[in-house]
Amino acid sequence: MLGGFAVTGDEDGLPKGTRSLLLLGPAEPGFWDHLQSQPEWDGAPDPVDRWSRRVIGRLACDLGAKALFPFGGPPYHPFYAWALRTGLVWESPVRLLVHARQGLMVSFRGALALKEAVPLPPPAPRPCDTCPAPCLTACPPRALTGAGYDLPACHAYLDQPQGQDCMTGGCLVRRACPVSAAYARLPEQSAYHMRQFHR
């Protein structure tokens, strides 16, 4: 679990009667090796999404909860806004989400909407408050800055030979985050996600 928050009344976008929302995502080390051994890793499209539906869907059934996913829309569930309510995730200087333990490598695979109030992790200090923000200058084409995200500039850079470092090791901005650097995400996993992003 990457975080959660209490829900005190019915809210748009959440199933009626939700009292807790838990956000779920990969835990490293180990997730990438585990995922590649699963039946969804069969060469068909969207293995990560299919794995998420199966595993989180089963967990929801076991708990009497409702599974919600950041994919499969439109409409899309507001995972960004939900994450900001956990006290463990914040907007970074480059506007990507930053997690207390995973840094800019945070990835949400789904959420569980529970009808019960459950104990939640306590808030953590925002890591960016004591960080020199190397993320602000890590992007060579300046596609990710404090002003936002220039998606065409990012894709154009990834098409160039100098963009291969991002393609094989993951986004330089995400890797520049000191919290991300301490998180055990494999370069192979980042490379896979870069290929999915830059098709």
PDB file of C-alpha atoms in Angstrom:
ATOM      1  CA  MET A   1       0.000   0.000   0.000  1.00  0.00           C
ATOM      2  CA  LEU A   2       1.362   3.377  -1.041  1.00  0.00           C
ATOM      3  CA  GLY A   3      -1.066   5.400   1.031  1.00  0.00           C
ATOM      4  CA  GLY A   4      -4.702   5.980   1.767  1.00  0.00           C
ATOM      5  CA  PHE A   5      -7.197   8.394   3.200  1.00  0.00           C
ATOM      6  CA  ALA A   6     -10.447   8.444   5.100  1.00  0.00           C
ATOM      7  CA  VAL A   7     -13.677   9.325   3.342  1.00  0.00           C
ATOM      8  CA  THR A   8     -16.265  10.935   5.608  1.00  0.00           C
ATOM      9  CA  GLY A   9     -19.182  11.189   3.193  1.00  0.00           C
ATOM     10  CA  ASP A  10     -20.181  10.190  -0.302  1.00  0.00           C
ATOM     11  CA  GLU A  11     -17.888  11.748  -2.924  1.00  0.00           C
ATOM     12  CA  ASP A  12     -18.101  11.969  -6.693  1.00  0.00           C
ATOM     13  CA  GLY A  13     -15.930   9.304  -8.301  1.00  0.00           C
ATOM     14  CA  LEU A  14     -16.060   6.921  -5.331  1.00  0.00           C
ATOM     15  CA  PRO A  15     -18.557   4.109  -4.782  1.00  0.00           C
ATOM     16  CA  LYS A  16     -21.402   5.044  -2.461  1.00  0.00           C
ATOM     17  CA  GLY A  17     -20.588   4.178   1.135  1.00  0.00           C
ATOM     18  CA  THR A  18     -16.778   4.338   0.745  1.00  0.00           C
ATOM     19  CA  ARG A  19     -15.123   5.138   4.079  1.00  0.00           C
ATOM     20  CA  SER A  20     -11.445   4.402   3.214  1.00  0.00           C
ATOM     21  CA  LEU A  21      -9.514   4.515  -0.041  1.00  0.00           C
ATOM     22  CA  LEU A  22      -6.212   2.630  -0.248  1.00  0.00           C
ATOM     23  CA  LEU A  23      -3.818   3.295  -3.145  1.00  0.00           C
ATOM     24  CA  LEU A  24      -1.811   0.307  -4.346  1.00  0.00           C
ATOM     25  CA  GLY A  25       1.352   0.018  -6.399  1.00  0.00           C
ATOM     26  CA  PRO A  26       4.508  -2.028  -6.919  1.00  0.00           C
ATOM     27  CA  ALA A  27       6.942  -2.613  -4.088  1.00  0.00           C
ATOM     28  CA  GLU A  28      10.593  -3.068  -4.924  1.00  0.00           C
ATOM     29  CA  PRO A  29      12.745  -5.009  -4.842  1.00  0.00           C
ATOM     30  CA  GLY A  30      10.999  -8.007  -6.325  1.00  0.00           C
ATOM     31  CA  PHE A  31       7.962  -6.716  -8.197  1.00  0.00           C
ATOM     32  CA  TRP A  32       9.498  -6.737 -11.679  1.00  0.00           C
ATOM     33  CA  ASP A  33      10.781 -10.318 -11.422  1.00  0.00           C
ATOM     34  CA  HIS A  34       7.434 -11.411  -9.968  1.00  0.00           C
ATOM     35  CA  LEU A  35       5.452  -9.724 -12.740  1.00  0.00           C
ATOM     36  CA  GLN A  36       7.489 -11.377 -15.495  1.00  0.00           C
ATOM     37  CA  SER A  37       6.648 -14.816 -14.056  1.00  0.00           C
ATOM     38  CA  GLN A  38       2.891 -14.194 -14.120  1.00  0.00           C
ATOM     39  CA  PRO A  39       0.425 -15.516 -16.743  1.00  0.00           C
ATOM     40  CA  GLU A  40      -0.215 -11.981 -18.032  1.00  0.00           C
ATOM     41  CA  TRP A  41       3.400 -11.777 -19.216  1.00  0.00           C
ATOM     42  CA  ASP A  42       2.413 -13.671 -22.365  1.00  0.00           C
ATOM     43  CA  GLY A  43       3.256 -11.299 -25.194  1.00  0.00           C
ATOM     44  CA  ALA A  44      -0.280  -9.911 -25.437  1.00  0.00           C
ATOM     45  CA  PRO A  45      -0.862  -6.156 -24.953  1.00  0.00           C
ATOM     46  CA  ASP A  46      -1.041  -4.473 -21.553  1.00  0.00           C
ATOM     47  CA  PRO A  47       0.375  -7.175 -19.264  1.00  0.00           C
ATOM     48  CA  VAL A  48       0.805  -4.787 -16.321  1.00  0.00           C
ATOM     49  CA  ASP A  49      -2.794  -3.579 -16.555  1.00  0.00           C
ATOM     50  CA  ARG A  50      -4.118  -7.129 -16.949  1.00  0.00           C
ATOM     51  CA  TRP A  51      -2.078  -8.312 -13.948  1.00  0.00           C
ATOM     52  CA  SER A  52      -3.371  -5.330 -11.926  1.00  0.00           C
ATOM     53  CA  ARG A  53      -6.994  -6.143 -12.779  1.00  0.00           C
ATOM     54  CA  ARG A  54      -6.579  -9.778 -11.780  1.00  0.00           C
ATOM     55  CA  VAL A  55      -4.629  -9.277  -8.551  1.00  0.00           C
ATOM     56  CA  ILE A  56      -6.292  -6.132  -7.240  1.00  0.00           C
ATOM     57  CA  GLY A  57      -9.699  -7.357  -8.418  1.00  0.00           C
ATOM     58  CA  ARG A  58      -9.260 -10.586  -6.446  1.00  0.00           C
ATOM     59  CA  LEU A  59      -8.091  -8.653  -3.398  1.00  0.00           C
ATOM     60  CA  ALA A  60     -11.172  -6.436  -3.634  1.00  0.00           C
ATOM     61  CA  CYS A  61     -13.444  -9.490  -3.786  1.00  0.00           C
ATOM     62  CA  ASP A  62     -11.727 -11.012  -0.756  1.00  0.00           C
ATOM     63  CA  LEU A  63     -12.173  -7.801   1.247  1.00  0.00           C
ATOM     64  CA  GLY A  64     -15.649  -6.856   0.055  1.00  0.00           C
ATOM     65  CA  ALA A  65     -14.171  -3.717  -1.514  1.00  0.00           C
ATOM     66  CA  LYS A  66     -14.433  -2.120  -4.946  1.00  0.00           C
ATOM     67  CA  ALA A  67     -11.344  -2.090  -7.172  1.00  0.00           C
ATOM     68  CA  LEU A  68     -10.630   1.140  -9.040  1.00  0.00           C
ATOM     69  CA  PHE A  69      -7.924   1.549 -11.692  1.00  0.00           C
ATOM     70  CA  PRO A  70      -5.971   4.447 -13.255  1.00  0.00           C
ATOM     71  CA  PHE A  71      -6.436   2.941 -16.733  1.00  0.00           C
ATOM     72  CA  GLY A  72      -9.409   1.801 -18.778  1.00  0.00           C
ATOM     73  CA  GLY A  73     -11.037   5.211 -19.282  1.00  0.00           C
ATOM     74  CA  PRO A  74     -12.242   7.639 -20.187  1.00  0.00           C
ATOM     75  CA  PRO A  75     -13.515   8.641 -17.770  1.00  0.00           C
ATOM     76  CA  TYR A  76     -10.436   8.218 -15.584  1.00  0.00           C
ATOM     77  CA  HIS A  77     -10.358   8.103 -11.804  1.00  0.00           C
ATOM     78  CA  PRO A  78      -8.499  11.079 -10.232  1.00  0.00           C
ATOM     79  CA  PHE A  79      -5.496   9.136  -8.891  1.00  0.00           C
ATOM     80  CA  TYR A  80      -3.316  12.264  -8.866  1.00  0.00           C
ATOM     81  CA  ALA A  81      -5.746  14.110  -6.598  1.00  0.00           C
ATOM     82  CA  TRP A  82      -6.314  11.014  -4.487  1.00  0.00           C
ATOM     83  CA  ALA A  83      -2.567  10.543  -3.992  1.00  0.00           C
ATOM     84  CA  LEU A  84      -2.212  14.110  -2.714  1.00  0.00           C
ATOM     85  CA  ARG A  85      -4.709  13.323   0.067  1.00  0.00           C
ATOM     86  CA  THR A  86      -2.606  10.500   1.560  1.00  0.00           C
ATOM     87  CA  GLY A  87       0.039  12.558   3.365  1.00  0.00           C
ATOM     88  CA  LEU A  88       2.665  10.326   1.705  1.00  0.00           C
ATOM     89  CA  VAL A  89       2.595  11.767  -1.829  1.00  0.00           C
ATOM     90  CA  TRP A  90       3.082  15.344  -3.011  1.00  0.00           C
ATOM     91  CA  GLU A  91       3.486  17.371  -6.172  1.00  0.00           C
ATOM     92  CA  SER A  92       7.197  17.609  -6.962  1.00  0.00           C
ATOM     93  CA  PRO A  93       8.916  20.748  -8.299  1.00  0.00           C
ATOM     94  CA  VAL A  94       8.402  19.307 -11.831  1.00  0.00           C
ATOM     95  CA  ARG A  95       4.757  18.539 -11.012  1.00  0.00           C
ATOM     96  CA  LEU A  96       5.156  14.751 -11.170  1.00  0.00           C
ATOM     97  CA  LEU A  97       4.031  12.987  -8.019  1.00  0.00           C
ATOM     98  CA  VAL A  98       6.746  12.209  -5.471  1.00  0.00           C
ATOM     99  CA  HIS A  99       6.269   9.509  -2.829  1.00  0.00           C
ATOM    100  CA  ALA A 100       7.912   9.446   0.598  1.00  0.00           C
ATOM    101  CA  ARG A 101       9.663   6.098  -0.113  1.00  0.00           C
ATOM    102  CA  GLN A 102       9.595   5.739  -3.911  1.00  0.00           C
ATOM    103  CA  GLY A 103      10.316   9.307  -4.963  1.00  0.00           C
ATOM    104  CA  LEU A 104       9.480  10.075  -8.586  1.00  0.00           C
ATOM    105  CA  MET A 105       9.304   6.329  -9.359  1.00  0.00           C
ATOM    106  CA  VAL A 106       5.881   6.074  -7.717  1.00  0.00           C
ATOM    107  CA  SER A 107       3.333   4.188  -9.788  1.00  0.00           C
ATOM    108  CA  PHE A 108      -0.257   3.426  -8.874  1.00  0.00           C
ATOM    109  CA  ARG A 109      -1.746   0.193 -10.192  1.00  0.00           C
ATOM    110  CA  GLY A 110      -5.125   0.509  -8.519  1.00  0.00           C
ATOM    111  CA  ALA A 111      -7.100   1.439  -5.434  1.00  0.00           C
ATOM    112  CA  LEU A 112      -9.432  -0.293  -3.018  1.00  0.00           C
ATOM    113  CA  ALA A 113     -12.584   1.503  -1.934  1.00  0.00           C
ATOM    114  CA  LEU A 114     -13.537   0.026   1.440  1.00  0.00           C
ATOM    115  CA  LYS A 115     -16.843   0.418   3.239  1.00  0.00           C
ATOM    116  CA  GLU A 116     -15.033   0.424   6.596  1.00  0.00           C
ATOM    117  CA  ALA A 117     -12.759   2.966   8.209  1.00  0.00           C
ATOM    118  CA  VAL A 118      -9.350   1.316   8.529  1.00  0.00           C
ATOM    119  CA  PRO A 119      -6.085   2.424  10.172  1.00  0.00           C
ATOM    120  CA  LEU A 120      -3.948   4.427   7.736  1.00  0.00           C
ATOM    121  CA  PRO A 121      -0.218   5.147   7.627  1.00  0.00           C
ATOM    122  CA  PRO A 122       0.719   8.409   9.326  1.00  0.00           C
ATOM    123  CA  PRO A 123       1.768  11.360   7.157  1.00  0.00           C
ATOM    124  CA  ALA A 124       5.465  11.707   6.354  1.00  0.00           C
ATOM    125  CA  PRO A 125       7.652  14.773   5.795  1.00  0.00           C
ATOM    126  CA  ARG A 126       7.664  15.995   2.183  1.00  0.00           C
ATOM    127  CA  PRO A 127      11.141  15.076   0.862  1.00  0.00           C
ATOM    128  CA  CYS A 128      11.226  18.028  -1.543  1.00  0.00           C
ATOM    129  CA  ASP A 129      11.257  20.480   1.369  1.00  0.00           C
ATOM    130  CA  THR A 130      14.874  19.611   2.193  1.00  0.00           C
ATOM    131  CA  CYS A 131      16.048  18.705  -1.329  1.00  0.00           C
ATOM    132  CA  PRO A 132      18.113  20.862  -3.726  1.00  0.00           C
ATOM    133  CA  ALA A 133      15.675  19.783  -6.503  1.00  0.00           C
ATOM    134  CA  PRO A 134      17.986  18.193  -9.081  1.00  0.00           C
ATOM    135  CA  CYS A 135      14.797  17.213 -10.928  1.00  0.00           C
ATOM    136  CA  LEU A 136      14.442  20.825 -12.123  1.00  0.00           C
ATOM    137  CA  THR A 137      17.605  20.677 -14.236  1.00  0.00           C
ATOM    138  CA  ALA A 138      17.884  16.972 -15.107  1.00  0.00           C
ATOM    139  CA  CYS A 139      15.923  17.020 -18.368  1.00  0.00           C
ATOM    140  CA  PRO A 140      18.234  17.843 -21.321  1.00  0.00           C
ATOM    141  CA  PRO A 141      15.460  19.180 -23.622  1.00  0.00           C
ATOM    142  CA  ARG A 142      13.770  20.949 -20.662  1.00  0.00           C
ATOM    143  CA  ALA A 143      10.591  18.980 -21.296  1.00  0.00           C
ATOM    144  CA  LEU A 144       9.985  18.608 -17.541  1.00  0.00           C
ATOM    145  CA  THR A 145      10.428  21.822 -15.555  1.00  0.00           C
ATOM    146  CA  GLY A 146       8.678  23.803 -12.876  1.00  0.00           C
ATOM    147  CA  ALA A 147       6.532  25.270 -15.667  1.00  0.00           C
ATOM    148  CA  GLY A 148       5.087  21.843 -16.483  1.00  0.00           C
ATOM    149  CA  TYR A 149       5.479  19.086 -19.018  1.00  0.00           C
ATOM    150  CA  ASP A 150       6.225  19.650 -22.712  1.00  0.00           C
ATOM    151  CA  LEU A 151       5.194  16.252 -24.074  1.00  0.00           C
ATOM    152  CA  PRO A 152       6.172  16.920 -27.735  1.00  0.00           C
ATOM    153  CA  ALA A 153       9.665  18.038 -26.643  1.00  0.00           C
ATOM    154  CA  CYS A 154      10.053  14.865 -24.589  1.00  0.00           C
ATOM    155  CA  HIS A 155       9.080  12.580 -27.473  1.00  0.00           C
ATOM    156  CA  ALA A 156      11.307  14.508 -29.906  1.00  0.00           C
ATOM    157  CA  TYR A 157      14.273  14.074 -27.554  1.00  0.00           C
ATOM    158  CA  LEU A 158      13.614  10.350 -27.137  1.00  0.00           C
ATOM    159  CA  ASP A 159      13.761   9.982 -30.941  1.00  0.00           C
ATOM    160  CA  GLN A 160      17.349  11.296 -30.928  1.00  0.00           C
ATOM    161  CA  PRO A 161      20.479   9.221 -30.157  1.00  0.00           C
ATOM    162  CA  GLN A 162      21.053  11.223 -26.960  1.00  0.00           C
ATOM    163  CA  GLY A 163      17.612  10.159 -25.748  1.00  0.00           C
ATOM    164  CA  GLN A 164      18.695   6.522 -25.521  1.00  0.00           C
ATOM    165  CA  ASP A 165      19.863   6.917 -21.921  1.00  0.00           C
ATOM    166  CA  CYS A 166      16.270   7.689 -20.941  1.00  0.00           C
ATOM    167  CA  MET A 167      14.940   4.874 -23.106  1.00  0.00           C
ATOM    168  CA  THR A 168      17.222   2.229 -21.604  1.00  0.00           C
ATOM    169  CA  GLY A 169      17.511   3.422 -17.999  1.00  0.00           C
ATOM    170  CA  GLY A 170      14.408   5.495 -17.394  1.00  0.00           C
ATOM    171  CA  CYS A 171      13.591   9.181 -17.342  1.00  0.00           C
ATOM    172  CA  LEU A 172      16.554  11.280 -16.199  1.00  0.00           C
ATOM    173  CA  VAL A 173      14.273  13.518 -14.143  1.00  0.00           C
ATOM    174  CA  ARG A 174      12.831  10.574 -12.220  1.00  0.00           C
ATOM    175  CA  ARG A 175      16.327   9.167 -11.707  1.00  0.00           C
ATOM    176  CA  ALA A 176      17.683  12.522 -10.462  1.00  0.00           C
ATOM    177  CA  CYS A 177      15.394  12.456  -7.421  1.00  0.00           C
ATOM    178  CA  PRO A 178      17.458  11.373  -4.372  1.00  0.00           C
ATOM    179  CA  VAL A 179      14.517   9.357  -3.021  1.00  0.00           C
ATOM    180  CA  SER A 180      14.128   7.601  -6.378  1.00  0.00           C
ATOM    181  CA  ALA A 181      17.858   6.862  -6.456  1.00  0.00           C
ATOM    182  CA  ALA A 182      17.542   5.018  -3.129  1.00  0.00           C
ATOM    183  CA  TYR A 183      14.554   2.999  -4.356  1.00  0.00           C
ATOM    184  CA  ALA A 184      15.377  -0.413  -5.823  1.00  0.00           C
ATOM    185  CA  ARG A 185      13.633  -0.132  -9.192  1.00  0.00           C
ATOM    186  CA  LEU A 186      15.454  -2.047 -11.924  1.00  0.00           C
ATOM    187  CA  PRO A 187      16.539  -0.189 -15.080  1.00  0.00           C
ATOM    188  CA  GLU A 188      14.870  -2.959 -17.109  1.00  0.00           C
ATOM    189  CA  GLN A 189      11.511  -2.060 -15.588  1.00  0.00           C
ATOM    190  CA  SER A 190      12.015   1.621 -16.350  1.00  0.00           C
ATOM    191  CA  ALA A 191      13.056   0.748 -19.914  1.00  0.00           C
ATOM    192  CA  TYR A 192       9.871  -1.276 -20.397  1.00  0.00           C
ATOM    193  CA  HIS A 193       7.711   1.639 -19.253  1.00  0.00           C
ATOM    194  CA  MET A 194       9.637   4.059 -21.465  1.00  0.00           C
ATOM    195  CA  ARG A 195       8.932   1.828 -24.475  1.00  0.00           C
ATOM    196  CA  GLN A 196       5.238   1.794 -23.587  1.00  0.00           C
ATOM    197  CA  PHE A 197       5.236   5.572 -23.238  1.00  0.00           C
ATOM    198  CA  HIS A 198       7.244   6.296 -26.416  1.00  0.00           C
ATOM    199  CA  ARG A 199       5.559   4.224 -29.128  1.00  0.00           C
TER     200      ARG A 199
END
